[in-house]
Amino acid sequence: MALPDWPYEDDTAPLALSSAPVPEYGSGSLADLLPTLAAGLGVPGCTSAIPELAPADRNCVFLIDGLGWEQIRAHPEEAPYLHSLLATSRGGTGRPLTAGFPATTATSLASVGTGLPPGAHGLTGYTTRNPETGELMNQLRWRPWTDPHIWQPYPTVFQLADAAGVHTAQVSSPDFQNTPLTKIALSGGTFRGKLTGEDRMDLAAAQLGAADRSLIYTYYSEVDGKGHRFGMESDAWRGQLMYVDRLVQRLAEQLPPRSALYVTADHGMIDIPFDEESRIDFDEDWELGAGVALLGGEGRARHVYAVPGAQSDVLAVWREVLGEQFWVASRDEAIAAGWFGPAVDERVYGRIGDVVAAAHADVVITASRREPHESAMVGMHGSMTPAEQLVPLLEVRS
Ligand SMILES: [Zn+2]
């Protein structure tokens, strides 16, 4: 075996990119779910990518923000109902789906709604550079504003289903009704805002039964919210887990005939300790900052945009400094490895960092000055580790 090139010691050699568990685009990722369900409903232009899922006339997807596969497995007492469904994951295989990279809400919701991987729909992270303006854009809050239909030009699966005569509806928080992210990811059919989880479950069940063929989406956010603020050891997070467990059961018990309910998530989570080894502060680190024009992404999945001409220097320094803690790839390496899907659209290329850094260890790259709010979070996500990347696809049929 060849020794690593100087100056790397054996124990500080950069992580081989080939060791990154790339999402299962095309066979078992979040982006494959809705096209599979729509194909089962006979919607033109949709093909089944998850053959384990048997078609149903009435389909409901309940997306629980931040509730990863590993978190359900680790908490049978708080989530007895969800836990009892693990064996029925992914059509009875007992296996999870992969979220996609990065494992973050904006990216994953776009993958779910469009049925496309990030390299096509183009929401490549929490924040990414807009190549048109050179500014960072927050994809979750859509700031600064840019035309959503230019940013993400593909139709959603809901629109395709609606056009094919399938009854479609989204049941979520009224706050999200008119957001750009909802427009580009969840358009098609009717958006229904309901404040409480119970009301969403009841309305989703009613919508499911409102037609012979239906495709209904519903959503709950606060497992993720409490995980970010308090961590997964907190009573607040455990309380949310107990609550969504009851919500799922409530919806399952109201399923009209010939229905399939799929419970999934946009990503999992990892709690990050508050110490200097676990939290590398970009704003205080002159080595990581050298030659960097913009820092995008989030703590566990960074897009690094270099000043012109400094790309290879930034790549070399990030590799050396981060060692085995992160997979550090150039843009072309990340694309070639399939991190964003089998291909990356031309309009999306410049949104990806010159360097992409995905956490392997339980560490984050915070930015205490430019991202004070995000840097203070306990629970984080974004990368390709199982705790973040694996999401359930639990099935209940009536
Ligand atoms: Zn989150």
CSV table of C-alpha atoms and ligand atoms in Angstrom, one decimal:
chain,number,residue,atom,x,y,z
A,1,MET,CA,0.0,0.0,0.0
A,2,ALA,CA,1.4,3.4,-0.9
A,3,LEU,CA,2.1,5.8,1.9
A,4,PRO,CA,0.1,9.1,1.9
A,5,ASP,CA,1.8,12.1,0.4
A,6,TRP,CA,3.8,14.4,2.6
A,7,PRO,CA,2.9,16.4,4.8
A,8,TYR,CA,0.1,14.1,6.0
A,9,GLU,CA,0.9,11.6,8.8
A,10,ASP,CA,-1.0,8.4,8.7
A,11,ASP,CA,-3.4,9.5,11.4
A,12,THR,CA,-4.2,12.9,9.9
A,13,ALA,CA,-4.6,11.7,6.3
A,14,PRO,CA,-7.6,13.3,4.7
A,15,LEU,CA,-10.7,11.1,4.5
A,16,ALA,CA,-10.9,9.2,1.2
A,17,LEU,CA,-13.9,10.6,-0.7
A,18,SER,CA,-14.7,7.1,-1.7
A,19,SER,CA,-15.6,6.3,1.9
A,20,ALA,CA,-18.5,8.8,1.9
A,21,PRO,CA,-21.9,7.0,1.9
A,22,VAL,CA,-23.5,8.8,-1.1
A,23,PRO,CA,-27.3,9.0,-1.1
A,24,GLU,CA,-29.2,6.3,-3.0
A,25,TYR,CA,-30.5,8.6,-5.7
A,26,GLY,CA,-32.7,6.7,-8.1
A,27,SER,CA,-33.4,3.7,-6.0
A,28,GLY,CA,-34.0,4.7,-2.3
A,29,SER,CA,-33.8,8.4,-1.7
A,30,LEU,CA,-36.4,10.9,-0.7
A,31,ALA,CA,-36.6,12.2,-4.3
A,32,ASP,CA,-37.8,8.7,-5.4
A,33,LEU,CA,-40.9,8.6,-3.1
A,34,LEU,CA,-43.5,10.8,-4.8
A,35,PRO,CA,-42.7,9.7,-8.4
A,36,THR,CA,-43.2,6.1,-7.2
A,37,LEU,CA,-46.5,6.9,-5.6
A,38,ALA,CA,-47.6,8.9,-8.6
A,39,ALA,CA,-46.6,6.1,-11.0
A,40,GLY,CA,-48.8,3.8,-8.9
A,41,LEU,CA,-51.6,6.2,-9.6
A,42,GLY,CA,-51.0,6.2,-13.3
A,43,VAL,CA,-49.7,9.7,-13.5
A,44,PRO,CA,-47.9,10.2,-16.9
A,45,GLY,CA,-44.2,11.2,-16.7
A,46,CYS,CA,-43.7,9.4,-13.3
A,47,THR,CA,-41.9,6.1,-12.9
A,48,SER,CA,-41.6,3.8,-9.9
A,49,ALA,CA,-38.1,4.0,-8.4
A,50,ILE,CA,-38.9,2.1,-5.2
A,51,PRO,CA,-40.3,-1.2,-6.4
A,52,GLU,CA,-41.0,-2.4,-2.8
A,53,LEU,CA,-43.9,0.1,-2.6
A,54,ALA,CA,-47.1,-1.5,-3.8
A,55,PRO,CA,-49.5,1.0,-5.5
A,56,ALA,CA,-52.4,2.3,-3.5
A,57,ASP,CA,-55.4,4.4,-4.7
A,58,ARG,CA,-55.1,6.9,-1.8
A,59,ASN,CA,-51.6,8.0,-0.7
A,60,CYS,CA,-50.6,10.2,2.2
A,61,VAL,CA,-47.1,11.3,3.0
A,62,PHE,CA,-46.5,12.6,6.5
A,63,LEU,CA,-43.1,14.3,6.7
A,64,ILE,CA,-41.8,14.9,10.2
A,65,ASP,CA,-39.1,17.4,10.2
A,66,GLY,CA,-35.8,16.2,11.7
A,67,LEU,CA,-37.0,12.7,12.7
A,68,GLY,CA,-34.3,10.4,11.4
A,69,TRP,CA,-34.3,6.6,11.2
A,70,GLU,CA,-31.7,6.2,13.9
A,71,GLN,CA,-33.6,8.5,16.3
A,72,ILE,CA,-36.8,6.3,16.0
A,73,ARG,CA,-34.7,3.2,16.6
A,74,ALA,CA,-33.0,4.7,19.6
A,75,HIS,CA,-36.3,5.7,21.3
A,76,PRO,CA,-38.8,2.8,21.5
A,77,GLU,CA,-40.2,4.1,24.8
A,78,GLU,CA,-41.0,7.6,23.5
A,79,ALA,CA,-42.2,6.4,20.1
A,80,PRO,CA,-43.8,3.0,20.5
A,81,TYR,CA,-46.1,3.3,17.5
A,82,LEU,CA,-43.4,4.5,15.1
A,83,HIS,CA,-41.0,1.9,16.5
A,84,SER,CA,-43.6,-0.8,15.8
A,85,LEU,CA,-43.7,0.3,12.2
A,86,LEU,CA,-39.9,0.0,11.6
A,87,ALA,CA,-40.2,-3.5,10.1
A,88,THR,CA,-42.7,-2.1,7.5
A,89,SER,CA,-40.3,0.5,6.4
A,90,ARG,CA,-39.8,0.9,2.6
A,91,GLY,CA,-42.5,-1.5,1.7
A,92,GLY,CA,-41.7,-4.1,4.3
A,93,THR,CA,-37.9,-4.2,3.8
A,94,GLY,CA,-37.3,-2.7,7.2
A,95,ARG,CA,-34.8,-0.4,5.5
A,96,PRO,CA,-34.7,3.4,5.5
A,97,LEU,CA,-34.4,5.9,2.7
A,98,THR,CA,-31.5,8.3,2.2
A,99,ALA,CA,-32.4,12.0,2.4
A,100,GLY,CA,-30.0,13.4,-0.1
A,101,PHE,CA,-27.1,15.8,0.2
A,102,PRO,CA,-27.0,18.1,2.1
A,103,ALA,CA,-29.5,16.6,4.6
A,104,THR,CA,-31.3,19.9,5.2
A,105,THR,CA,-34.9,20.9,5.1
A,106,ALA,CA,-34.9,23.2,2.0
A,107,THR,CA,-33.0,20.7,-0.1
A,108,SER,CA,-35.1,17.7,1.1
A,109,LEU,CA,-38.5,19.4,0.7
A,110,ALA,CA,-37.5,20.3,-2.9
A,111,SER,CA,-36.4,16.7,-3.5
A,112,VAL,CA,-39.7,15.3,-2.1
A,113,GLY,CA,-41.9,17.7,-4.0
A,114,THR,CA,-40.2,17.7,-7.4
A,115,GLY,CA,-39.0,14.1,-7.3
A,116,LEU,CA,-35.6,15.2,-8.4
A,117,PRO,CA,-32.2,15.1,-6.7
A,118,PRO,CA,-30.6,18.4,-5.6
A,119,GLY,CA,-28.4,18.6,-8.7
A,120,ALA,CA,-31.5,19.1,-10.8
A,121,HIS,CA,-33.9,21.0,-8.6
A,122,GLY,CA,-31.0,23.2,-7.5
A,123,LEU,CA,-31.6,23.8,-3.8
A,124,THR,CA,-28.1,22.8,-2.9
A,125,GLY,CA,-28.0,23.7,0.7
A,126,TYR,CA,-29.2,25.9,3.6
A,127,THR,CA,-27.4,28.8,2.1
A,128,THR,CA,-25.8,28.7,-1.4
A,129,ARG,CA,-24.3,31.3,-3.7
A,130,ASN,CA,-26.5,32.8,-6.3
A,131,PRO,CA,-24.2,32.8,-9.3
A,132,GLU,CA,-26.2,35.6,-10.9
A,133,THR,CA,-25.6,38.1,-8.1
A,134,GLY,CA,-22.6,36.6,-6.3
A,135,GLU,CA,-24.5,36.8,-3.0
A,136,LEU,CA,-25.3,34.1,-0.5
A,137,MET,CA,-29.0,33.1,-0.6
A,138,ASN,CA,-30.8,31.4,2.2
A,139,GLN,CA,-33.0,28.7,0.6
A,140,LEU,CA,-35.1,28.0,3.7
A,141,ARG,CA,-36.1,31.7,4.3
A,142,TRP,CA,-35.6,32.6,0.6
A,143,ARG,CA,-33.5,35.7,1.4
A,144,PRO,CA,-32.6,37.7,-0.6
A,145,TRP,CA,-35.6,37.1,-2.8
A,146,THR,CA,-35.1,35.7,-6.2
A,147,ASP,CA,-37.7,34.5,-8.7
A,148,PRO,CA,-38.6,31.0,-7.4
A,149,HIS,CA,-39.6,29.7,-10.8
A,150,ILE,CA,-36.3,30.6,-12.3
A,151,TRP,CA,-34.4,29.2,-9.4
A,152,GLN,CA,-36.4,25.9,-9.6
A,153,PRO,CA,-38.1,25.6,-13.0
A,154,TYR,CA,-39.4,22.0,-12.8
A,155,PRO,CA,-43.0,21.0,-12.1
A,156,THR,CA,-43.8,19.3,-8.8
A,157,VAL,CA,-45.1,15.8,-8.7
A,158,PHE,CA,-48.2,17.3,-7.1
A,159,GLN,CA,-48.8,19.4,-10.3
A,160,LEU,CA,-48.3,16.4,-12.5
A,161,ALA,CA,-50.8,14.4,-10.3
A,162,ASP,CA,-53.3,17.2,-10.3
A,163,ALA,CA,-53.1,17.5,-14.1
A,164,ALA,CA,-53.8,13.8,-14.3
A,165,GLY,CA,-57.0,14.1,-12.3
A,166,VAL,CA,-55.6,12.9,-8.9
A,167,HIS,CA,-56.9,14.7,-5.9
A,168,THR,CA,-53.9,16.4,-4.3
A,169,ALA,CA,-53.6,18.6,-1.2
A,170,GLN,CA,-50.9,19.8,1.2
A,171,VAL,CA,-51.9,20.1,4.9
A,172,SER,CA,-49.3,22.1,6.8
A,173,SER,CA,-48.8,25.3,8.9
A,174,PRO,CA,-50.7,28.4,7.6
A,175,ASP,CA,-47.3,30.1,7.9
A,176,PHE,CA,-46.0,28.2,4.9
A,177,GLN,CA,-48.9,28.8,2.5
A,178,ASN,CA,-47.4,31.5,0.4
A,179,THR,CA,-43.6,31.0,0.8
A,180,PRO,CA,-41.4,30.6,-2.2
A,181,LEU,CA,-40.2,27.2,-0.9
A,182,THR,CA,-43.8,26.0,-0.8
A,183,LYS,CA,-44.3,27.3,-4.3
A,184,ILE,CA,-41.4,25.5,-5.8
A,185,ALA,CA,-41.7,22.3,-3.8
A,186,LEU,CA,-45.3,21.8,-3.0
A,187,SER,CA,-47.4,23.5,-5.6
A,188,GLY,CA,-50.3,21.6,-7.2
A,189,GLY,CA,-53.7,20.9,-5.8
A,190,THR,CA,-54.8,22.9,-2.7
A,191,PHE,CA,-52.7,24.1,0.3
A,192,ARG,CA,-54.6,23.8,3.6
A,193,GLY,CA,-53.2,25.6,6.6
A,194,LYS,CA,-54.0,24.1,10.1
A,195,LEU,CA,-52.3,25.3,13.2
A,196,THR,CA,-52.4,22.1,15.4
A,197,GLY,CA,-50.9,18.7,14.6
A,198,GLU,CA,-54.3,17.1,15.5
A,199,ASP,CA,-56.1,19.3,13.0
A,200,ARG,CA,-53.6,18.5,10.3
A,201,MET,CA,-54.0,14.7,10.9
A,202,ASP,CA,-57.8,14.9,10.8
A,203,LEU,CA,-57.8,17.1,7.7
A,204,ALA,CA,-55.2,14.9,5.9
A,205,ALA,CA,-57.4,11.9,6.6
A,206,ALA,CA,-60.5,13.7,5.2
A,207,GLN,CA,-58.6,14.8,2.1
A,208,LEU,CA,-57.3,11.3,1.5
A,209,GLY,CA,-60.9,10.0,1.4
A,210,ALA,CA,-62.2,12.9,-0.7
A,211,ALA,CA,-61.6,11.2,-4.0
A,212,ASP,CA,-61.0,7.7,-5.4
A,213,ARG,CA,-57.4,8.6,-6.2
A,214,SER,CA,-55.5,11.0,-4.0
A,215,LEU,CA,-52.0,12.2,-3.1
A,216,ILE,CA,-51.9,14.1,0.2
A,217,TYR,CA,-48.9,15.6,2.0
A,218,THR,CA,-48.8,16.7,5.6
A,219,TYR,CA,-46.0,18.1,7.7
A,220,TYR,CA,-44.9,18.7,11.3
A,221,SER,CA,-41.9,20.8,12.2
A,222,GLU,CA,-41.3,20.9,16.0
A,223,VAL,CA,-39.2,17.7,16.5
A,224,ASP,CA,-36.5,19.5,14.5
A,225,GLY,CA,-37.1,22.8,16.2
A,226,LYS,CA,-36.7,21.4,19.7
A,227,GLY,CA,-33.7,19.3,18.6
A,228,HIS,CA,-31.9,22.4,17.3
A,229,ARG,CA,-32.6,24.4,20.5
A,230,PHE,CA,-32.3,21.9,23.2
A,231,GLY,CA,-30.8,18.7,21.8
A,232,MET,CA,-32.1,15.2,21.6
A,233,GLU,CA,-31.4,14.5,25.3
A,234,SER,CA,-33.8,17.2,26.4
A,235,ASP,CA,-37.3,16.7,27.8
A,236,ALA,CA,-38.5,19.1,25.2
A,237,TRP,CA,-37.3,16.9,22.3
A,238,ARG,CA,-38.5,13.7,23.9
A,239,GLY,CA,-41.9,15.3,24.5
A,240,GLN,CA,-42.1,16.2,20.8
A,241,LEU,CA,-41.2,12.6,19.8
A,242,MET,CA,-44.0,11.3,22.1
A,243,TYR,CA,-46.4,13.8,20.5
A,244,VAL,CA,-45.6,12.9,16.9
A,245,ASP,CA,-45.9,9.2,17.8
A,246,ARG,CA,-49.5,9.9,18.8
A,247,LEU,CA,-50.1,12.0,15.7
A,248,VAL,CA,-49.0,9.2,13.4
A,249,GLN,CA,-51.3,6.8,15.2
A,250,ARG,CA,-54.2,9.3,15.1
A,251,LEU,CA,-53.8,9.6,11.3
A,252,ALA,CA,-53.3,5.8,10.8
A,253,GLU,CA,-56.5,5.0,12.7
A,254,GLN,CA,-58.5,7.3,10.4
A,255,LEU,CA,-57.3,6.0,7.1
A,256,PRO,CA,-60.1,5.5,4.6
A,257,PRO,CA,-60.2,2.3,2.6
A,258,ARG,CA,-57.5,1.5,0.0
A,259,SER,CA,-55.1,4.0,1.6
A,260,ALA,CA,-51.4,3.9,2.2
A,261,LEU,CA,-49.8,6.2,4.8
A,262,TYR,CA,-46.0,6.9,4.5
A,263,VAL,CA,-44.2,8.5,7.4
A,264,THR,CA,-40.9,10.0,6.5
A,265,ALA,CA,-38.5,12.8,7.3
A,266,ASP,CA,-36.3,15.3,5.6
A,267,HIS,CA,-33.2,14.4,7.7
A,268,GLY,CA,-32.0,13.2,11.1
A,269,MET,CA,-29.9,15.0,13.6
A,270,ILE,CA,-26.7,14.9,15.7
A,271,ASP,CA,-26.1,16.7,19.0
A,272,ILE,CA,-22.8,18.6,19.0
A,273,PRO,CA,-21.0,19.1,22.3
A,274,PHE,CA,-20.1,22.7,23.2
A,275,ASP,CA,-16.3,22.5,23.2
A,276,GLU,CA,-13.6,23.8,20.9
A,277,GLU,CA,-12.8,20.4,19.5
A,278,SER,CA,-16.4,19.8,18.4
A,279,ARG,CA,-17.1,23.3,17.2
A,280,ILE,CA,-14.6,24.9,14.9
A,281,ASP,CA,-15.4,28.6,14.6
A,282,PHE,CA,-14.7,29.7,11.0
A,283,ASP,CA,-14.9,33.3,12.1
A,284,GLU,CA,-11.9,32.8,14.5
A,285,ASP,CA,-9.9,30.5,12.3
A,286,TRP,CA,-7.5,32.3,10.0
A,287,GLU,CA,-6.3,29.1,8.3
A,288,LEU,CA,-9.8,28.1,7.1
A,289,GLY,CA,-10.7,31.7,6.2
A,290,ALA,CA,-7.7,32.3,3.9
A,291,GLY,CA,-8.8,32.8,0.4
A,292,VAL,CA,-12.5,32.3,1.2
A,293,ALA,CA,-14.9,34.8,-0.4
A,294,LEU,CA,-18.2,33.3,1.0
A,295,LEU,CA,-19.1,30.6,3.5
A,296,GLY,CA,-22.3,28.8,2.7
A,297,GLY,CA,-24.2,25.8,3.8
A,298,GLU,CA,-24.4,25.0,7.5
A,299,GLY,CA,-22.2,23.6,10.2
A,300,ARG,CA,-22.1,20.0,8.9
A,301,ALA,CA,-22.3,20.6,5.2
A,302,ARG,CA,-20.3,23.6,4.0
A,303,HIS,CA,-20.2,25.2,0.6
A,304,VAL,CA,-16.9,27.2,0.5
A,305,TYR,CA,-16.6,29.8,-2.3
A,306,ALA,CA,-13.0,30.9,-2.9
A,307,VAL,CA,-11.8,34.2,-4.2
A,308,PRO,CA,-10.8,33.8,-7.9
A,309,GLY,CA,-7.6,31.8,-8.3
A,310,ALA,CA,-7.5,30.5,-4.7
A,311,GLN,CA,-9.7,27.4,-5.2
A,312,SER,CA,-6.9,24.8,-5.1
A,313,ASP,CA,-5.2,26.5,-2.1
A,314,VAL,CA,-8.5,26.6,-0.1
A,315,LEU,CA,-9.1,22.9,-1.0
A,316,ALA,CA,-5.6,21.9,0.2
A,317,VAL,CA,-5.9,23.9,3.5
A,318,TRP,CA,-9.4,22.6,4.3
A,319,ARG,CA,-8.2,19.1,3.7
A,320,GLU,CA,-5.2,19.4,5.9
A,321,VAL,CA,-6.9,21.3,8.7
A,322,LEU,CA,-10.0,19.1,8.8
A,323,GLY,CA,-8.1,15.8,8.4
A,324,GLU,CA,-10.4,12.8,9.1
A,325,GLN,CA,-13.2,14.9,10.5
A,326,PHE,CA,-14.7,16.0,7.2
A,327,TRP,CA,-15.0,14.7,3.7
A,328,VAL,CA,-13.5,17.6,1.7
A,329,ALA,CA,-14.1,17.7,-2.0
A,330,SER,CA,-13.7,20.1,-4.8
A,331,ARG,CA,-16.9,21.0,-6.6
A,332,ASP,CA,-16.0,18.7,-9.5
A,333,GLU,CA,-15.1,15.9,-7.1
A,334,ALA,CA,-18.4,16.2,-5.2
A,335,ILE,CA,-20.3,16.2,-8.5
A,336,ALA,CA,-18.4,13.3,-9.9
A,337,ALA,CA,-19.0,11.3,-6.7
A,338,GLY,CA,-22.7,11.8,-7.1
A,339,TRP,CA,-23.2,13.8,-3.8
A,340,PHE,CA,-25.9,15.9,-5.5
A,341,GLY,CA,-27.3,13.2,-7.8
A,342,PRO,CA,-26.4,11.6,-11.0
A,343,ALA,CA,-26.0,14.9,-12.8
A,344,VAL,CA,-25.9,18.6,-12.0
A,345,ASP,CA,-27.8,21.1,-14.2
A,346,GLU,CA,-25.8,23.9,-15.7
A,347,ARG,CA,-27.7,26.6,-13.8
A,348,VAL,CA,-27.0,24.8,-10.5
A,349,TYR,CA,-23.2,24.3,-11.0
A,350,GLY,CA,-22.1,27.6,-9.6
A,351,ARG,CA,-24.4,27.3,-6.6
A,352,ILE,CA,-22.1,24.5,-5.3
A,353,GLY,CA,-19.1,25.5,-3.4
A,354,ASP,CA,-15.6,25.5,-4.9
A,355,VAL,CA,-14.9,23.3,-1.9
A,356,VAL,CA,-17.6,21.2,-0.3
A,357,ALA,CA,-17.0,20.0,3.3
A,358,ALA,CA,-19.2,17.3,4.8
A,359,ALA,CA,-18.8,16.3,8.4
A,360,HIS,CA,-17.8,12.7,9.2
A,361,ALA,CA,-17.1,13.1,12.9
A,362,ASP,CA,-19.4,14.7,15.5
A,363,VAL,CA,-18.1,18.2,14.7
A,364,VAL,CA,-19.3,21.3,13.1
A,365,ILE,CA,-17.8,24.4,11.4
A,366,THR,CA,-19.7,27.2,13.1
A,367,ALA,CA,-19.4,30.9,12.2
A,368,SER,CA,-20.0,32.8,15.4
A,369,ARG,CA,-20.2,36.2,13.8
A,370,ARG,CA,-21.9,35.6,10.5
A,371,GLU,CA,-24.2,32.9,11.8
A,372,PRO,CA,-24.7,33.6,15.5
A,373,HIS,CA,-28.2,31.9,15.7
A,374,GLU,CA,-27.2,28.8,13.8
A,375,SER,CA,-23.9,28.5,15.7
A,376,ALA,CA,-25.7,28.3,19.0
A,377,MET,CA,-27.8,25.3,18.1
A,378,VAL,CA,-27.3,22.0,20.0
A,379,GLY,CA,-28.7,19.6,17.4
A,380,MET,CA,-27.3,19.9,13.8
A,381,HIS,CA,-27.6,18.1,10.5
A,382,GLY,CA,-26.5,18.3,6.9
A,383,SER,CA,-24.0,15.6,6.2
A,384,MET,CA,-24.0,12.0,5.0
A,385,THR,CA,-23.6,10.1,8.3
A,386,PRO,CA,-26.4,7.6,9.1
A,387,ALA,CA,-27.7,9.7,11.9
A,388,GLU,CA,-28.4,12.6,9.5
A,389,GLN,CA,-28.9,10.9,6.2
A,390,LEU,CA,-31.2,7.9,7.0
A,391,VAL,CA,-34.8,8.7,7.1
A,392,PRO,CA,-37.8,6.4,7.8
A,393,LEU,CA,-40.3,5.3,5.2
A,394,LEU,CA,-42.8,3.7,7.5
A,395,GLU,CA,-45.9,2.3,5.9
A,396,VAL,CA,-49.5,1.8,7.2
A,397,ARG,CA,-52.2,0.4,4.9
A,398,SER,CA,-55.9,0.2,5.4
B,1,ZN,ZN,-33.3,21.5,11.0
